[in-house]
Amino acid sequence: AQSVTQLDSQVPVFEEAPVELRCNYSSSVSVYLFWYVQYPNQGLQLLLKYLSGSTLVKGINGFEAEFNKSQTSFHLRKPSVHISDTAEYFCAVSDNYGQNFVFGPGTRLSVLP
Amino acid sequence: DAGVTQSPTHLIKTRGQQVTLRCSPKSGHDTVSWYQQALGQGPQFIFQYYEEEERQRGNFPDRFSGHQFPNYSSELNVNALLLGDSALYLCASSWTANYGYTFGSGTRLTVV
């Protein structure tokens, strides 16, 4: 069975500051990892994904994440956030060719002016 | 190119009633998955449909059932509604063996 832990339920940060949203996973098999963003009253939008290859993955809107197998982590980072980045961020894991995802509980990122 | 379309956007039902939610996948996608997102939580996988068959199912009771039509659209049915079924129901579509799932905006179901 797989599980995902997002260590911070809420992260407030000032505009133009860097941010890191943490994600740890548990799985007995190789995994595929994803980050999704959810804006209020909307569905989920894929930010980035790790399937194989380079452990540093670049996504949309200036986000990137690094896969660390030894620490079973997939933390999301952005060097300079904008007000428009305020949203809920979900880390997800899949081990079955993406047939289903196990999502973490989410981290609410609030960017303050 | 339309993305994933879900209907209705909002729905209020009474305990014990039955509900049907609908999803039209993104053009070119043939696989549809359904997720339940309770307030303040991450989405939970309900089931996935491919070639009109349920391919995989999460830990949900038999009150939750689905269907996929030849045009790849899908329905989620929930019988004997409970207060705890109140949630945002998300539909996601993809092309087989492609990891690029596209999510719809969801249907907000409130059971009173």
Short mmCIF file of C-alpha atoms in Angstrom, two decimals:
data_model
loop_
_atom_site.label_atom_id
_atom_site.label_comp_id
_atom_site.label_asym_id
_atom_site.label_seq_id
_atom_site.Cartn_x
_atom_site.Cartn_y
_atom_site.Cartn_z
CA ALA A 1 0.00 0.00 0.00
CA GLN A 2 1.11 3.51 -0.69
CA SER A 3 0.70 6.64 1.36
CA VAL A 4 1.61 10.29 1.05
CA THR A 5 2.43 12.71 3.83
CA GLN A 6 2.42 16.45 3.40
CA LEU A 7 4.03 17.74 6.54
CA ASP A 8 2.62 21.26 6.44
CA SER A 9 -1.11 21.85 6.23
CA GLN A 10 -0.63 25.59 5.77
CA VAL A 11 2.32 27.62 4.53
CA PRO A 12 2.16 31.42 4.61
CA VAL A 13 4.87 33.24 2.68
CA PHE A 14 5.45 36.78 1.52
CA GLU A 15 5.33 37.66 -2.16
CA GLU A 16 8.66 37.19 -4.01
CA ALA A 17 10.01 34.96 -1.24
CA PRO A 18 11.04 31.36 -1.96
CA VAL A 19 8.88 28.47 -0.84
CA GLU A 20 9.22 24.73 -0.32
CA LEU A 21 6.25 22.43 0.14
CA ARG A 22 7.20 19.10 1.60
CA CYS A 23 6.02 15.69 0.49
CA ASN A 24 7.06 12.26 1.71
CA TYR A 25 5.72 8.97 0.45
CA SER A 26 5.68 5.36 1.45
CA SER A 27 5.65 2.54 -1.07
CA SER A 28 7.04 -0.95 -1.42
CA VAL A 29 7.48 -0.62 -5.18
CA SER A 30 8.77 1.91 -7.66
CA VAL A 31 6.61 4.97 -7.80
CA TYR A 32 5.62 7.79 -10.04
CA LEU A 33 5.20 11.13 -8.30
CA PHE A 34 3.08 14.15 -9.08
CA TRP A 35 2.23 17.59 -7.81
CA TYR A 36 -1.17 19.11 -8.51
CA VAL A 37 -2.54 22.56 -7.71
CA GLN A 38 -6.15 23.37 -6.93
CA TYR A 39 -7.44 26.91 -7.09
CA PRO A 40 -10.67 27.74 -5.22
CA ASN A 41 -13.74 26.11 -6.72
CA GLN A 42 -11.72 24.44 -9.44
CA GLY A 43 -10.41 21.00 -10.28
CA LEU A 44 -6.80 19.86 -10.12
CA GLN A 45 -4.11 21.08 -12.49
CA LEU A 46 -0.91 19.13 -13.02
CA LEU A 47 2.19 21.11 -12.03
CA LEU A 48 4.82 18.47 -12.70
CA LYS A 49 5.52 14.75 -12.60
CA TYR A 50 8.41 12.38 -12.04
CA LEU A 51 8.33 9.11 -13.94
CA SER A 52 12.03 8.32 -14.39
CA GLY A 53 15.33 9.91 -15.36
CA SER A 54 16.57 13.18 -13.90
CA THR A 55 15.55 13.59 -10.30
CA LEU A 56 15.06 17.34 -10.73
CA VAL A 57 11.77 17.96 -12.46
CA LYS A 58 10.66 21.32 -13.79
CA GLY A 59 7.00 22.14 -14.11
CA ILE A 60 4.70 24.96 -15.03
CA ASN A 61 4.53 28.39 -13.42
CA GLY A 62 8.19 28.25 -12.33
CA PHE A 63 7.78 25.29 -9.96
CA GLU A 64 10.27 22.46 -9.66
CA ALA A 65 10.57 19.35 -7.51
CA GLU A 66 13.33 16.96 -6.61
CA PHE A 67 12.87 13.23 -6.23
CA ASN A 68 14.97 11.78 -3.41
CA LYS A 69 14.65 8.02 -3.30
CA SER A 70 16.71 7.52 -0.15
CA GLN A 71 14.59 9.99 1.77
CA THR A 72 11.38 9.01 -0.03
CA SER A 73 10.65 12.66 -0.65
CA PHE A 74 9.43 14.81 -3.51
CA HIS A 75 9.49 18.38 -2.25
CA LEU A 76 8.09 21.20 -4.38
CA ARG A 77 9.95 24.49 -4.66
CA LYS A 78 9.62 27.89 -6.24
CA PRO A 79 12.31 30.56 -5.95
CA SER A 80 9.93 33.52 -5.95
CA VAL A 81 6.19 33.25 -5.37
CA HIS A 82 3.41 35.49 -6.59
CA ILE A 83 0.03 36.33 -5.13
CA SER A 84 -1.51 34.20 -7.87
CA ASP A 85 0.23 31.10 -6.45
CA THR A 86 -2.17 31.12 -3.50
CA ALA A 87 -3.89 27.74 -3.75
CA GLU A 88 -4.01 24.20 -2.37
CA TYR A 89 -1.18 21.94 -3.45
CA PHE A 90 -1.45 18.16 -3.51
CA CYS A 91 1.31 15.61 -3.79
CA ALA A 92 0.31 12.26 -5.28
CA VAL A 93 1.91 8.88 -5.90
CA SER A 94 1.10 6.11 -8.35
CA ASP A 95 2.73 2.76 -8.84
CA ASN A 96 0.53 1.27 -11.50
CA TYR A 97 1.16 3.15 -14.69
CA GLY A 98 -0.93 6.01 -13.41
CA GLN A 99 -4.07 3.97 -13.11
CA ASN A 100 -4.89 5.57 -9.83
CA PHE A 101 -3.35 8.12 -7.55
CA VAL A 102 -2.97 8.26 -3.80
CA PHE A 103 -3.10 11.90 -2.80
CA GLY A 104 -1.71 13.60 0.26
CA PRO A 105 -3.95 15.77 2.44
CA GLY A 106 -2.77 18.95 0.76
CA THR A 107 -0.87 22.09 1.72
CA ARG A 108 -2.55 25.46 1.58
CA LEU A 109 -0.07 28.02 0.28
CA SER A 110 -0.99 31.60 1.14
CA VAL A 111 1.10 34.31 -0.50
CA LEU A 112 0.95 37.56 1.41
CA PRO A 113 1.55 41.02 -0.10
CA ASP B 1 -10.43 22.03 -27.30
CA ALA B 2 -12.71 21.40 -24.33
CA GLY B 3 -11.16 19.78 -21.33
CA VAL B 4 -13.01 17.47 -18.97
CA THR B 5 -16.62 18.52 -18.52
CA GLN B 6 -18.64 17.55 -15.47
CA SER B 7 -22.30 18.07 -14.77
CA PRO B 8 -24.01 19.29 -12.77
CA THR B 9 -21.68 21.69 -10.99
CA HIS B 10 -23.67 21.65 -7.77
CA LEU B 11 -26.29 19.29 -6.41
CA ILE B 12 -28.28 18.99 -3.19
CA LYS B 13 -29.83 15.64 -2.28
CA THR B 14 -31.60 14.16 0.72
CA ARG B 15 -30.31 11.20 2.70
CA GLY B 16 -31.40 7.92 1.15
CA GLN B 17 -31.77 9.33 -2.35
CA GLN B 18 -29.79 8.30 -5.38
CA VAL B 19 -27.63 10.58 -7.54
CA THR B 20 -25.99 10.40 -10.95
CA LEU B 21 -23.01 12.52 -11.89
CA ARG B 22 -21.75 12.86 -15.44
CA CYS B 23 -18.37 13.33 -17.04
CA SER B 24 -17.25 13.96 -20.60
CA PRO B 25 -13.53 13.29 -21.05
CA LYS B 26 -11.11 15.48 -22.89
CA SER B 27 -11.05 14.91 -26.63
CA GLY B 28 -8.76 11.99 -27.47
CA HIS B 29 -8.93 10.48 -23.98
CA ASP B 30 -10.39 7.02 -23.45
CA THR B 31 -9.89 6.42 -19.73
CA VAL B 32 -11.99 8.00 -17.00
CA SER B 33 -11.32 7.98 -13.27
CA TRP B 34 -13.51 9.25 -10.46
CA TYR B 35 -12.32 10.75 -7.19
CA GLN B 36 -14.11 11.92 -4.04
CA GLN B 37 -12.68 14.97 -2.28
CA ALA B 38 -14.15 15.67 1.14
CA LEU B 39 -13.78 19.16 2.51
CA GLY B 40 -10.23 19.87 3.59
CA GLN B 41 -8.88 16.56 2.33
CA GLY B 42 -7.08 15.19 -0.67
CA PRO B 43 -8.99 13.36 -3.39
CA GLN B 44 -9.63 9.65 -2.89
CA PHE B 45 -9.77 7.23 -5.81
CA ILE B 46 -13.19 5.67 -6.39
CA PHE B 47 -12.74 3.73 -9.65
CA GLN B 48 -11.46 3.87 -13.18
CA TYR B 49 -13.16 2.93 -16.44
CA TYR B 50 -11.52 1.84 -19.68
CA GLU B 51 -13.19 0.23 -22.68
CA GLU B 52 -16.52 0.42 -20.84
CA GLU B 53 -15.21 -1.81 -18.05
CA GLU B 54 -14.30 -0.98 -14.46
CA ARG B 55 -10.56 -1.54 -14.47
CA GLN B 56 -9.68 -0.67 -10.92
CA ARG B 57 -11.57 0.26 -7.78
CA GLY B 58 -10.66 2.03 -4.57
CA ASN B 59 -12.00 1.38 -1.11
CA PHE B 60 -15.58 2.48 -1.67
CA PRO B 61 -18.77 0.50 -0.96
CA ASP B 62 -20.97 -1.00 -3.64
CA ARG B 63 -23.33 1.95 -3.28
CA PHE B 64 -20.88 3.66 -5.61
CA SER B 65 -21.17 2.38 -9.16
CA GLY B 66 -20.29 3.66 -12.56
CA HIS B 67 -20.58 3.27 -16.24
CA GLN B 68 -18.64 4.21 -19.32
CA PHE B 69 -20.32 4.70 -22.66
CA PRO B 70 -18.95 3.95 -26.16
CA ASN B 71 -18.14 7.64 -26.61
CA TYR B 72 -15.94 7.36 -23.46
CA SER B 73 -18.18 9.55 -21.34
CA SER B 74 -18.91 8.25 -17.87
CA GLU B 75 -21.43 8.33 -15.06
CA LEU B 76 -20.98 7.93 -11.33
CA ASN B 77 -24.00 6.66 -9.43
CA VAL B 78 -24.37 6.74 -5.68
CA ASN B 79 -27.29 4.96 -4.03
CA ALA B 80 -28.72 5.36 -0.52
CA LEU B 81 -26.93 8.64 0.05
CA LEU B 82 -25.40 9.32 3.45
CA LEU B 83 -24.46 12.65 4.97
CA GLY B 84 -20.84 11.55 4.66
CA ASP B 85 -21.14 11.37 0.89
CA SER B 86 -21.14 15.16 0.78
CA ALA B 87 -18.01 16.06 -1.17
CA LEU B 88 -16.55 17.36 -4.39
CA TYR B 89 -16.56 14.59 -6.98
CA LEU B 90 -13.80 14.90 -9.53
CA CYS B 91 -13.54 13.20 -12.87
CA ALA B 92 -10.16 12.76 -14.55
CA SER B 93 -9.47 11.53 -18.05
CA SER B 94 -6.38 10.32 -19.85
CA TRP B 95 -5.24 8.49 -22.93
CA THR B 96 -4.29 4.90 -22.23
CA ALA B 97 -0.77 4.51 -20.81
CA ASN B 98 -0.40 8.27 -20.69
CA TYR B 99 0.22 9.84 -17.32
CA GLY B 100 -1.21 13.19 -18.27
CA TYR B 101 -4.48 13.07 -16.38
CA THR B 102 -6.77 16.05 -16.91
CA PHE B 103 -9.22 16.83 -14.12
CA GLY B 104 -12.60 18.43 -14.43
CA SER B 105 -13.81 21.17 -12.10
CA GLY B 106 -15.94 18.71 -10.19
CA THR B 107 -19.49 18.33 -8.96
CA ARG B 108 -20.19 19.60 -5.46
CA LEU B 109 -22.66 17.19 -3.85
CA THR B 110 -24.37 18.17 -0.62
CA VAL B 111 -26.45 15.58 1.21
CA VAL B 112 -28.90 16.96 3.75
#
